[in-house]
mmCIF file of C-alpha atoms and ligand atoms in Angstrom:
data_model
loop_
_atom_site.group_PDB
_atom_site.id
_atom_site.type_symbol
_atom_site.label_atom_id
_atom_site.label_comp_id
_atom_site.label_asym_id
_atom_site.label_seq_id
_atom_site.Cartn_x
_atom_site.Cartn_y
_atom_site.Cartn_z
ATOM 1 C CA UNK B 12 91.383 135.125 98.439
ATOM 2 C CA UNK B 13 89.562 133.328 95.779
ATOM 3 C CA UNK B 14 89.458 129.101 95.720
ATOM 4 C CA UNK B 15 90.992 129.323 92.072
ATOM 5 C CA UNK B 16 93.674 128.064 90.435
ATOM 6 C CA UNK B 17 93.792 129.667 87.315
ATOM 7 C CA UNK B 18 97.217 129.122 85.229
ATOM 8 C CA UNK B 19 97.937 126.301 86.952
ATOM 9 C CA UNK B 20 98.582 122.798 86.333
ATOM 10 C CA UNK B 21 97.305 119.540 88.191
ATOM 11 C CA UNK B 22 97.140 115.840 88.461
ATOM 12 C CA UNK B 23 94.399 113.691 89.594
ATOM 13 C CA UNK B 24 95.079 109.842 90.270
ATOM 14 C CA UNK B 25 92.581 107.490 90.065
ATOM 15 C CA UNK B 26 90.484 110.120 87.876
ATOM 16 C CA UNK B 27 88.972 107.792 85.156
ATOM 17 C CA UNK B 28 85.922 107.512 87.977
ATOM 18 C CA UNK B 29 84.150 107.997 91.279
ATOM 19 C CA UNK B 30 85.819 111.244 93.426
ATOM 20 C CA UNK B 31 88.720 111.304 91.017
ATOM 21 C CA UNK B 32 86.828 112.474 87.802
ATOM 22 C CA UNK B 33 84.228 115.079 90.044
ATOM 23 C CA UNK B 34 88.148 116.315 91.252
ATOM 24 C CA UNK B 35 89.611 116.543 87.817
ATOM 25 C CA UNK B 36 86.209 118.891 86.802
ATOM 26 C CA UNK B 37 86.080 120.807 90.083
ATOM 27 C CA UNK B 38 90.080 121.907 89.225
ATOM 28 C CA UNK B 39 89.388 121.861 85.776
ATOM 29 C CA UNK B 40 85.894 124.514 86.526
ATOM 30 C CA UNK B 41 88.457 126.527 89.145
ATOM 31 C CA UNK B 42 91.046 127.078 85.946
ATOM 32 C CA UNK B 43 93.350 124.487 86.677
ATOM 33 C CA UNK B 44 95.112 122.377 83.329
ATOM 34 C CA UNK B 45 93.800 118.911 83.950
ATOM 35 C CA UNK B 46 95.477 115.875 83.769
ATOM 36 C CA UNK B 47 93.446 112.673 84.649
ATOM 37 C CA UNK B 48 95.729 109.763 85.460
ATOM 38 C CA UNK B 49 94.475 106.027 85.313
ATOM 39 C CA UNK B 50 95.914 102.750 85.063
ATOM 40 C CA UNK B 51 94.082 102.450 81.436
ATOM 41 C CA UNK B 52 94.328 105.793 79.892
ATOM 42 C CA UNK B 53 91.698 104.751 77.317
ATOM 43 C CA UNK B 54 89.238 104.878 80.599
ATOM 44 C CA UNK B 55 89.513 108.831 80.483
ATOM 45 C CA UNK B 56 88.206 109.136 77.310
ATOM 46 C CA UNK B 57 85.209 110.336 78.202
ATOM 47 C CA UNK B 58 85.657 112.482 81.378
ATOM 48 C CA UNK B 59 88.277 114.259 79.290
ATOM 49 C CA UNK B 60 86.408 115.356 76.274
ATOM 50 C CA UNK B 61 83.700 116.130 78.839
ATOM 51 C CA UNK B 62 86.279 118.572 79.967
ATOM 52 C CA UNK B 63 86.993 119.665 76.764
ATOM 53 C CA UNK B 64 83.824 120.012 75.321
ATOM 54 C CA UNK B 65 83.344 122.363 78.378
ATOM 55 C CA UNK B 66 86.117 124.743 77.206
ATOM 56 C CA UNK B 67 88.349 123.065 80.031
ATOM 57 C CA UNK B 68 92.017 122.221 79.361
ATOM 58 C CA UNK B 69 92.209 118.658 79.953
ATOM 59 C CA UNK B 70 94.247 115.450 79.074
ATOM 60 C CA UNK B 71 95.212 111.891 79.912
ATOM 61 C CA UNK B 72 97.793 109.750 81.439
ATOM 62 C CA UNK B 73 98.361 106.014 82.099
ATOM 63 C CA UNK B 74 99.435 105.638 85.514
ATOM 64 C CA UNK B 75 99.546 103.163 87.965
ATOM 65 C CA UNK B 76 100.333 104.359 91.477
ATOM 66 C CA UNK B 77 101.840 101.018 92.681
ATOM 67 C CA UNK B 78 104.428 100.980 90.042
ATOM 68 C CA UNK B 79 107.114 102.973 90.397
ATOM 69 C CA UNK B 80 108.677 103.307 86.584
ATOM 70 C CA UNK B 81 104.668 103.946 85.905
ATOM 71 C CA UNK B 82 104.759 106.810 88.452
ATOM 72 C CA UNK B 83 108.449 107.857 86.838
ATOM 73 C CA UNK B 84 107.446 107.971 83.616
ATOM 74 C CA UNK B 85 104.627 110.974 84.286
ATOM 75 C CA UNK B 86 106.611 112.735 86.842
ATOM 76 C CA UNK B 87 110.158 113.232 85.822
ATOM 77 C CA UNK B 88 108.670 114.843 82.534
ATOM 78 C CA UNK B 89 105.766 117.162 83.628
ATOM 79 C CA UNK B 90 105.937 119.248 86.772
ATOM 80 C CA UNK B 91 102.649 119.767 88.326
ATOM 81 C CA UNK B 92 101.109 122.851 90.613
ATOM 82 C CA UNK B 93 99.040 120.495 92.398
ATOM 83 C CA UNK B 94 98.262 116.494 93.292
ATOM 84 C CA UNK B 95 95.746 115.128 93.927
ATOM 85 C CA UNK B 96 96.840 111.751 95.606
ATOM 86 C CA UNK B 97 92.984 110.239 94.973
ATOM 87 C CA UNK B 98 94.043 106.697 93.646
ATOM 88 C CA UNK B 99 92.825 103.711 96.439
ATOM 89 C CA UNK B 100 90.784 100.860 97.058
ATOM 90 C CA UNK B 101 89.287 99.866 100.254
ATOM 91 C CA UNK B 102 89.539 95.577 99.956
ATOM 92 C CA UNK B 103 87.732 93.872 102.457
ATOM 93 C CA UNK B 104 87.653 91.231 104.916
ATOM 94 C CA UNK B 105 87.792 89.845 108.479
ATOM 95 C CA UNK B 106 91.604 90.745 110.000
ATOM 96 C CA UNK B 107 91.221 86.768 111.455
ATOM 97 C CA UNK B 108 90.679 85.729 107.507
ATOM 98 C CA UNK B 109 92.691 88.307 105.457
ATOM 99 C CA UNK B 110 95.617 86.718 103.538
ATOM 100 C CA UNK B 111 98.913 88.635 103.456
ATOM 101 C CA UNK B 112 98.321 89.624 99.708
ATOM 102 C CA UNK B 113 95.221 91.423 100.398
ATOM 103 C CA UNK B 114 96.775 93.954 103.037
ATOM 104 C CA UNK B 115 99.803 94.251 100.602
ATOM 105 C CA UNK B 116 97.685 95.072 97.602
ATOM 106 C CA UNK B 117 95.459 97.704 99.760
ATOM 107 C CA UNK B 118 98.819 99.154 101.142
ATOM 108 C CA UNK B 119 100.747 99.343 97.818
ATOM 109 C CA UNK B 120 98.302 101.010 96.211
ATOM 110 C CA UNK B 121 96.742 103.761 99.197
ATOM 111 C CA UNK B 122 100.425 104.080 100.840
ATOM 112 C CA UNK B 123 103.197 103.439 98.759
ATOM 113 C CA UNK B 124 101.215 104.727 95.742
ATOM 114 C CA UNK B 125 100.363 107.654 97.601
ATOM 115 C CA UNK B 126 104.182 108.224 98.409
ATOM 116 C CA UNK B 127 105.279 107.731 95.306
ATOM 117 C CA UNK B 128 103.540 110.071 93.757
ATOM 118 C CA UNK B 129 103.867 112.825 96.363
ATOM 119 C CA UNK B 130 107.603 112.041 96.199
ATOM 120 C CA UNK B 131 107.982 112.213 92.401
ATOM 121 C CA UNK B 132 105.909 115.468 92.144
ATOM 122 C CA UNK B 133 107.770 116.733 95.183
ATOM 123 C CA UNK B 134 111.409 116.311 93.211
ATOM 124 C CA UNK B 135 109.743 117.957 90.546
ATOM 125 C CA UNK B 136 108.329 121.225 92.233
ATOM 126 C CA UNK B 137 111.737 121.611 94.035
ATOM 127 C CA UNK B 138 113.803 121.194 90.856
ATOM 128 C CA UNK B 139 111.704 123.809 89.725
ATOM 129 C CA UNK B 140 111.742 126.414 92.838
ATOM 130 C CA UNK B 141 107.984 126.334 91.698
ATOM 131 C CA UNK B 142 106.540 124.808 94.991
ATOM 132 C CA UNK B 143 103.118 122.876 95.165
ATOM 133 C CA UNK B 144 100.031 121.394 97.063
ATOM 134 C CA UNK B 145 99.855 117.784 97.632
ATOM 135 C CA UNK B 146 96.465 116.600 98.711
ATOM 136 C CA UNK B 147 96.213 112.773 100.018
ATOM 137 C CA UNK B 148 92.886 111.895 100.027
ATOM 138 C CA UNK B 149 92.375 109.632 103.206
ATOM 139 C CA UNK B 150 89.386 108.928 104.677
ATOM 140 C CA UNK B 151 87.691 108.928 108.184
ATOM 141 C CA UNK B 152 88.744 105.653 108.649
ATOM 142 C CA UNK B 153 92.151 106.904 108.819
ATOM 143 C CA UNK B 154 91.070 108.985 112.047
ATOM 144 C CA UNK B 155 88.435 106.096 113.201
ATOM 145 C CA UNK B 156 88.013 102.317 112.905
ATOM 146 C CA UNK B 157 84.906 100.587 111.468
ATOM 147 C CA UNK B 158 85.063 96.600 110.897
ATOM 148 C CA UNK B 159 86.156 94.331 108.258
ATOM 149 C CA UNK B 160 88.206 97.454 106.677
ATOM 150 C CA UNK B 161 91.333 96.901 108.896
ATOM 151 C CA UNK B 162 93.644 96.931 105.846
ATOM 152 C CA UNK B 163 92.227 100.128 104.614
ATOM 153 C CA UNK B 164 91.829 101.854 107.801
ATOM 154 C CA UNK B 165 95.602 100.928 108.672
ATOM 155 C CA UNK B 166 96.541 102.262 105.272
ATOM 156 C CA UNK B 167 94.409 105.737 105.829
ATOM 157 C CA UNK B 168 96.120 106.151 109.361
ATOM 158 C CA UNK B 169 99.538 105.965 107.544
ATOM 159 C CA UNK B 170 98.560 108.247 105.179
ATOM 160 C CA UNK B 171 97.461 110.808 107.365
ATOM 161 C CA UNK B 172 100.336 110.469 109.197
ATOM 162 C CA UNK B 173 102.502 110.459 106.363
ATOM 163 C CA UNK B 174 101.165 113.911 105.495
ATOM 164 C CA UNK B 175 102.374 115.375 107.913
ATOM 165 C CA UNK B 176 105.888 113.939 108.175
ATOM 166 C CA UNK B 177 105.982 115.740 103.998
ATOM 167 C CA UNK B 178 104.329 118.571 105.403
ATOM 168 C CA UNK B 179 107.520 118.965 107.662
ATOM 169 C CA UNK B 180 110.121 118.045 105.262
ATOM 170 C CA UNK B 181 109.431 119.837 102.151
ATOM 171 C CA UNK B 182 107.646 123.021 103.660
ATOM 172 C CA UNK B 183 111.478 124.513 102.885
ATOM 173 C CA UNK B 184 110.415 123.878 99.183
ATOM 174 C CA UNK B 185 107.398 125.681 99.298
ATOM 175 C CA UNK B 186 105.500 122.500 99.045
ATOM 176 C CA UNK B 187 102.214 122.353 101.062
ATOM 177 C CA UNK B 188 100.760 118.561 102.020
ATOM 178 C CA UNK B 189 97.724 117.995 103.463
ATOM 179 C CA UNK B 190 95.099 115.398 104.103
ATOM 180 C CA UNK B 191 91.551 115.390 103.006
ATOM 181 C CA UNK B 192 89.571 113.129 104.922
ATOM 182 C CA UNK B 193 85.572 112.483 103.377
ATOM 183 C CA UNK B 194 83.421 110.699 105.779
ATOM 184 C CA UNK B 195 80.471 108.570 103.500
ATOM 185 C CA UNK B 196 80.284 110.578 100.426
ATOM 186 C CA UNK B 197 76.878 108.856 98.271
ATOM 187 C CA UNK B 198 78.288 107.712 94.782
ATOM 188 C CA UNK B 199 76.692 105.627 92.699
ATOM 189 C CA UNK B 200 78.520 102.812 93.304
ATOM 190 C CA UNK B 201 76.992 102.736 96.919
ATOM 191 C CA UNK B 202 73.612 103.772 96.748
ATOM 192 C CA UNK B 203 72.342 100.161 97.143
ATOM 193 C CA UNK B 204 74.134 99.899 100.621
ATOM 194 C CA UNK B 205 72.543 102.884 101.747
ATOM 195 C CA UNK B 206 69.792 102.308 101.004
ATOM 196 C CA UNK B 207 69.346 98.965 103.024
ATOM 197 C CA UNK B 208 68.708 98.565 106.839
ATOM 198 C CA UNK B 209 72.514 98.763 107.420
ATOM 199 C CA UNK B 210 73.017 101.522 105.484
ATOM 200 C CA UNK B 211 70.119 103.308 107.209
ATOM 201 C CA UNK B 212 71.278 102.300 110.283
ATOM 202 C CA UNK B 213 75.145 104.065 109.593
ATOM 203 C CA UNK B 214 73.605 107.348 108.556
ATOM 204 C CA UNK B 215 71.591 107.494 111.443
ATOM 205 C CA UNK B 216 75.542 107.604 113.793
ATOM 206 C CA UNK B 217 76.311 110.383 111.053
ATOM 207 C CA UNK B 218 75.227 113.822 113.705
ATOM 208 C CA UNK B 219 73.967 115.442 110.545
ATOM 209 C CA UNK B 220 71.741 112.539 109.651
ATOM 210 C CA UNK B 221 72.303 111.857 106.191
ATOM 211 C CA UNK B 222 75.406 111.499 103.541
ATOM 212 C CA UNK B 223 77.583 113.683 101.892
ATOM 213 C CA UNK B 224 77.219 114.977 98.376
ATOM 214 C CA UNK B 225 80.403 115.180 95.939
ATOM 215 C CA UNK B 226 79.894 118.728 95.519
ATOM 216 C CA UNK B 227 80.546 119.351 99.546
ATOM 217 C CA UNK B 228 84.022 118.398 98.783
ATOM 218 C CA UNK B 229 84.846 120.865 95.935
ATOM 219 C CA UNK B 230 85.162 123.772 98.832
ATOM 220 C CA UNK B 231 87.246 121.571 101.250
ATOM 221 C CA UNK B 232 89.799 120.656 98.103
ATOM 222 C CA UNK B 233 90.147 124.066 96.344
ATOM 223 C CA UNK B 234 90.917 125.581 100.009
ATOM 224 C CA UNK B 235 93.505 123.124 100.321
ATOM 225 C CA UNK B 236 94.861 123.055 96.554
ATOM 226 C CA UNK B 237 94.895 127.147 95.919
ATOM 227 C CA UNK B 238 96.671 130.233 97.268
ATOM 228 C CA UNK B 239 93.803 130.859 99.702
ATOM 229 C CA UNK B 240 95.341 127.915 101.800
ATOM 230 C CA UNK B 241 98.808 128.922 101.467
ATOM 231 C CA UNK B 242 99.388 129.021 104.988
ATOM 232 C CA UNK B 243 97.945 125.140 105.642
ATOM 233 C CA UNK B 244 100.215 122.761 105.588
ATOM 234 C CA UNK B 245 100.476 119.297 107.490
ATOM 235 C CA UNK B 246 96.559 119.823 108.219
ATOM 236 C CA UNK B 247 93.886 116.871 108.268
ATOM 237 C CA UNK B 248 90.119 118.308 107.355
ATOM 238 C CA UNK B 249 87.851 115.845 107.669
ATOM 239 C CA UNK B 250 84.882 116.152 106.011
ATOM 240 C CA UNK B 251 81.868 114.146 106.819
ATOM 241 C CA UNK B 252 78.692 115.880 108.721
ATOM 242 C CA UNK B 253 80.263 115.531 112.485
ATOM 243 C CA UNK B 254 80.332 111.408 112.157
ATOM 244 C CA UNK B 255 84.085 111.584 113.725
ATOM 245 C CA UNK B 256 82.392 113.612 116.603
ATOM 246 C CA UNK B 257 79.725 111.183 116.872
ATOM 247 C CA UNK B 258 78.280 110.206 120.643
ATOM 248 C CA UNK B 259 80.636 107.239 121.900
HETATM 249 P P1 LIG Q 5 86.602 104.530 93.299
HETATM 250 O O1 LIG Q 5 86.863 103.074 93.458
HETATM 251 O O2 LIG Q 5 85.430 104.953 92.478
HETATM 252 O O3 LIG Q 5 87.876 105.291 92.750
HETATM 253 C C1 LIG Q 5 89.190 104.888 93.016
HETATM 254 C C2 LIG Q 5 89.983 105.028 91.746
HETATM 255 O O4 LIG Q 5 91.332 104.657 91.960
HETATM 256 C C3 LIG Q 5 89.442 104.120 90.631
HETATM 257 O O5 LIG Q 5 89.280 104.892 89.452
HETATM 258 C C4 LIG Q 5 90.528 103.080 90.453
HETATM 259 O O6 LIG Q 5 90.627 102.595 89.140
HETATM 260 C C5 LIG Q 5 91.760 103.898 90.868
HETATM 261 N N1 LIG Q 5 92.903 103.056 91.179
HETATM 262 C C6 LIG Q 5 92.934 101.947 91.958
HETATM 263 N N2 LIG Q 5 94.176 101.435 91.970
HETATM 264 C C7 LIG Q 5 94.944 102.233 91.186
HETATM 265 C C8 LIG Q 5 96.313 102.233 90.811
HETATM 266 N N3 LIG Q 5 97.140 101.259 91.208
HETATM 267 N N4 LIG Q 5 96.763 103.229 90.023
HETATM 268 C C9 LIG Q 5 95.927 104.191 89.593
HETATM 269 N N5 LIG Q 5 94.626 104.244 89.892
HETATM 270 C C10 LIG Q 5 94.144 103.265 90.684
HETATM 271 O O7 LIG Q 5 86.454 105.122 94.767
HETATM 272 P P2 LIG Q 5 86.113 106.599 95.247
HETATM 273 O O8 LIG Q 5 85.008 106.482 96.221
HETATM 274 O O9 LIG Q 5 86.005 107.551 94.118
HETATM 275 O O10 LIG Q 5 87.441 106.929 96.120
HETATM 276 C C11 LIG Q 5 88.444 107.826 95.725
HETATM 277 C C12 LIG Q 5 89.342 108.104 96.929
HETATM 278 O O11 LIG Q 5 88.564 108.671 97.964
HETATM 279 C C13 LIG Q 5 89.963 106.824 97.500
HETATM 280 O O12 LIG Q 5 91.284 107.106 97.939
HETATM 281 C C14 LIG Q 5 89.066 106.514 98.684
HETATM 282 O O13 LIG Q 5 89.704 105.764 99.664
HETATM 283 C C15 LIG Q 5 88.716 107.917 99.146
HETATM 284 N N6 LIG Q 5 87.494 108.010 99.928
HETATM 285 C C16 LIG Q 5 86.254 107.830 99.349
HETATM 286 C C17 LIG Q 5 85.112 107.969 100.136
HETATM 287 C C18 LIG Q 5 83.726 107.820 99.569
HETATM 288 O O14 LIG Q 5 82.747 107.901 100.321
HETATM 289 N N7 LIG Q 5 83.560 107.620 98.261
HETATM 290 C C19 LIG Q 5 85.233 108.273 101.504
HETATM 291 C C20 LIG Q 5 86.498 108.435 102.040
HETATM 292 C C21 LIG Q 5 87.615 108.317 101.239
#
């Protein structure tokens, strides 16, 4: 079985940037009909005439996960094939410091927002007897701790979790959920950390001894968003070089 998805449709949260837009291309490449959500749709510009340009069928939606007529609005129109549940933001802070609004905004937006969306697609693939793949994009620090994250790696746990407990419910729908977890994937948004004694120091815990590359996630994703994963459902896949097996 190939990883394509030609013919079919997908949504990618969070897509105007970072692992969101490399998702929206890597469906886009495996013949999926794009559409890039964001909370400014004018923010896609770009990565969707990118897509275009390409020959890929692409096209944009304003969307913000934590609001709930936001999420309405794209779902109860368009039915999608696939989800990508990519949205999230990682906040920071000491637990002994953190005010309540910061580990409500990091949970509204990486949990609820996640749920939301996987609900409203969900309603929309069973309406349709079409089925689906939902992939939540957690983290390893849904599976492990690290410090001054605990809002994020709370929300990750939950999501993982919450995978599963959709995995169970709608596999009589023919919907598939699963979790993909990234370990440290290098962007350019943290290339500075890395590159500093810290960030030296953290890849050297990583057993492969060095950071992921976007590209290393395109297999990972396309097993779990096409037919050739049509028997995974409920699964976590962590991928990140062995650092969740790392030496305790
Ligand atoms: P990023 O900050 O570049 O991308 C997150 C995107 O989500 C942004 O485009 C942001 O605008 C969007 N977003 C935030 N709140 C939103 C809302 N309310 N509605 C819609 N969109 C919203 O970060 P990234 O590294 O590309 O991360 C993408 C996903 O991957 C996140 O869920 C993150 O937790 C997860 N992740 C990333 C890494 C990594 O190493 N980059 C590792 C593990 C997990």
């Amino acid at each position: 079985m190939e990883l394509q998805v030609t013919g079919k449709t997908a949504l990618v949260t969070g897509a105007s940037g970072g692992l969101g837009a490399h998702f929206a291309g890597v469906l886009a490449r495996a013949g999926a009909a794009v559409t890039l959500g964001a909370r400014r749709a004018d923010r896609l510009d770009d990565v969707v005439a990118g897509l275009q340009a390409a020959g890929h069928r692409a096209d944009a939606v304003s969307l913000d996960v934590t609001d709930e007529a936001s999420v309405a609005a794209v779902l109860s129109q368009r039915r999608f094939d696939i989800v990508v549940n990519n949205a999230g933001i990682s906040g920071s802070g000491m637990a002994i410091d953190m005010p309540a609004d910061e580990w409500d905004r990091v949970l509204a937006t990486n949990l609820r927002g996640s749920f939301l969306v996987a609900q409203g697609a969900a309603r929309a693939m069973r309406d349709a007897g079409s089925g689906g793949s939902i992939v939540n994009i957690a983290s390893i620090l849904g599976l492990r701790v690290a410090g001054g994250v605990v809002a994020y790696t709370a929300s990750k746990a939950a999501v993982v979790q919450m995978t599963k407990a959709l995995a169970l419910e709608w596999a009589r729908f023919g919907i598939r959920v699963n979790a993909l977890c990234p370990g440290y994937v290098e962007t350019p948004i943290n290339a500075g950390f890395f590159a500093s004694t810290a960030g030296q120091a953290l890849i050297s815990r990583i057993p492969q001894r060095r950071l992921g590359q976007e590209a290393e996630l395109d297999g990972p994703l396309l097993l779990l968003a096409s037919d050739a994963g049509s028997y995974i459902t409920g699964a976590t896949l962590a991928v990140d070089g062995g650092h969740l097996v790392s030496t305790l």
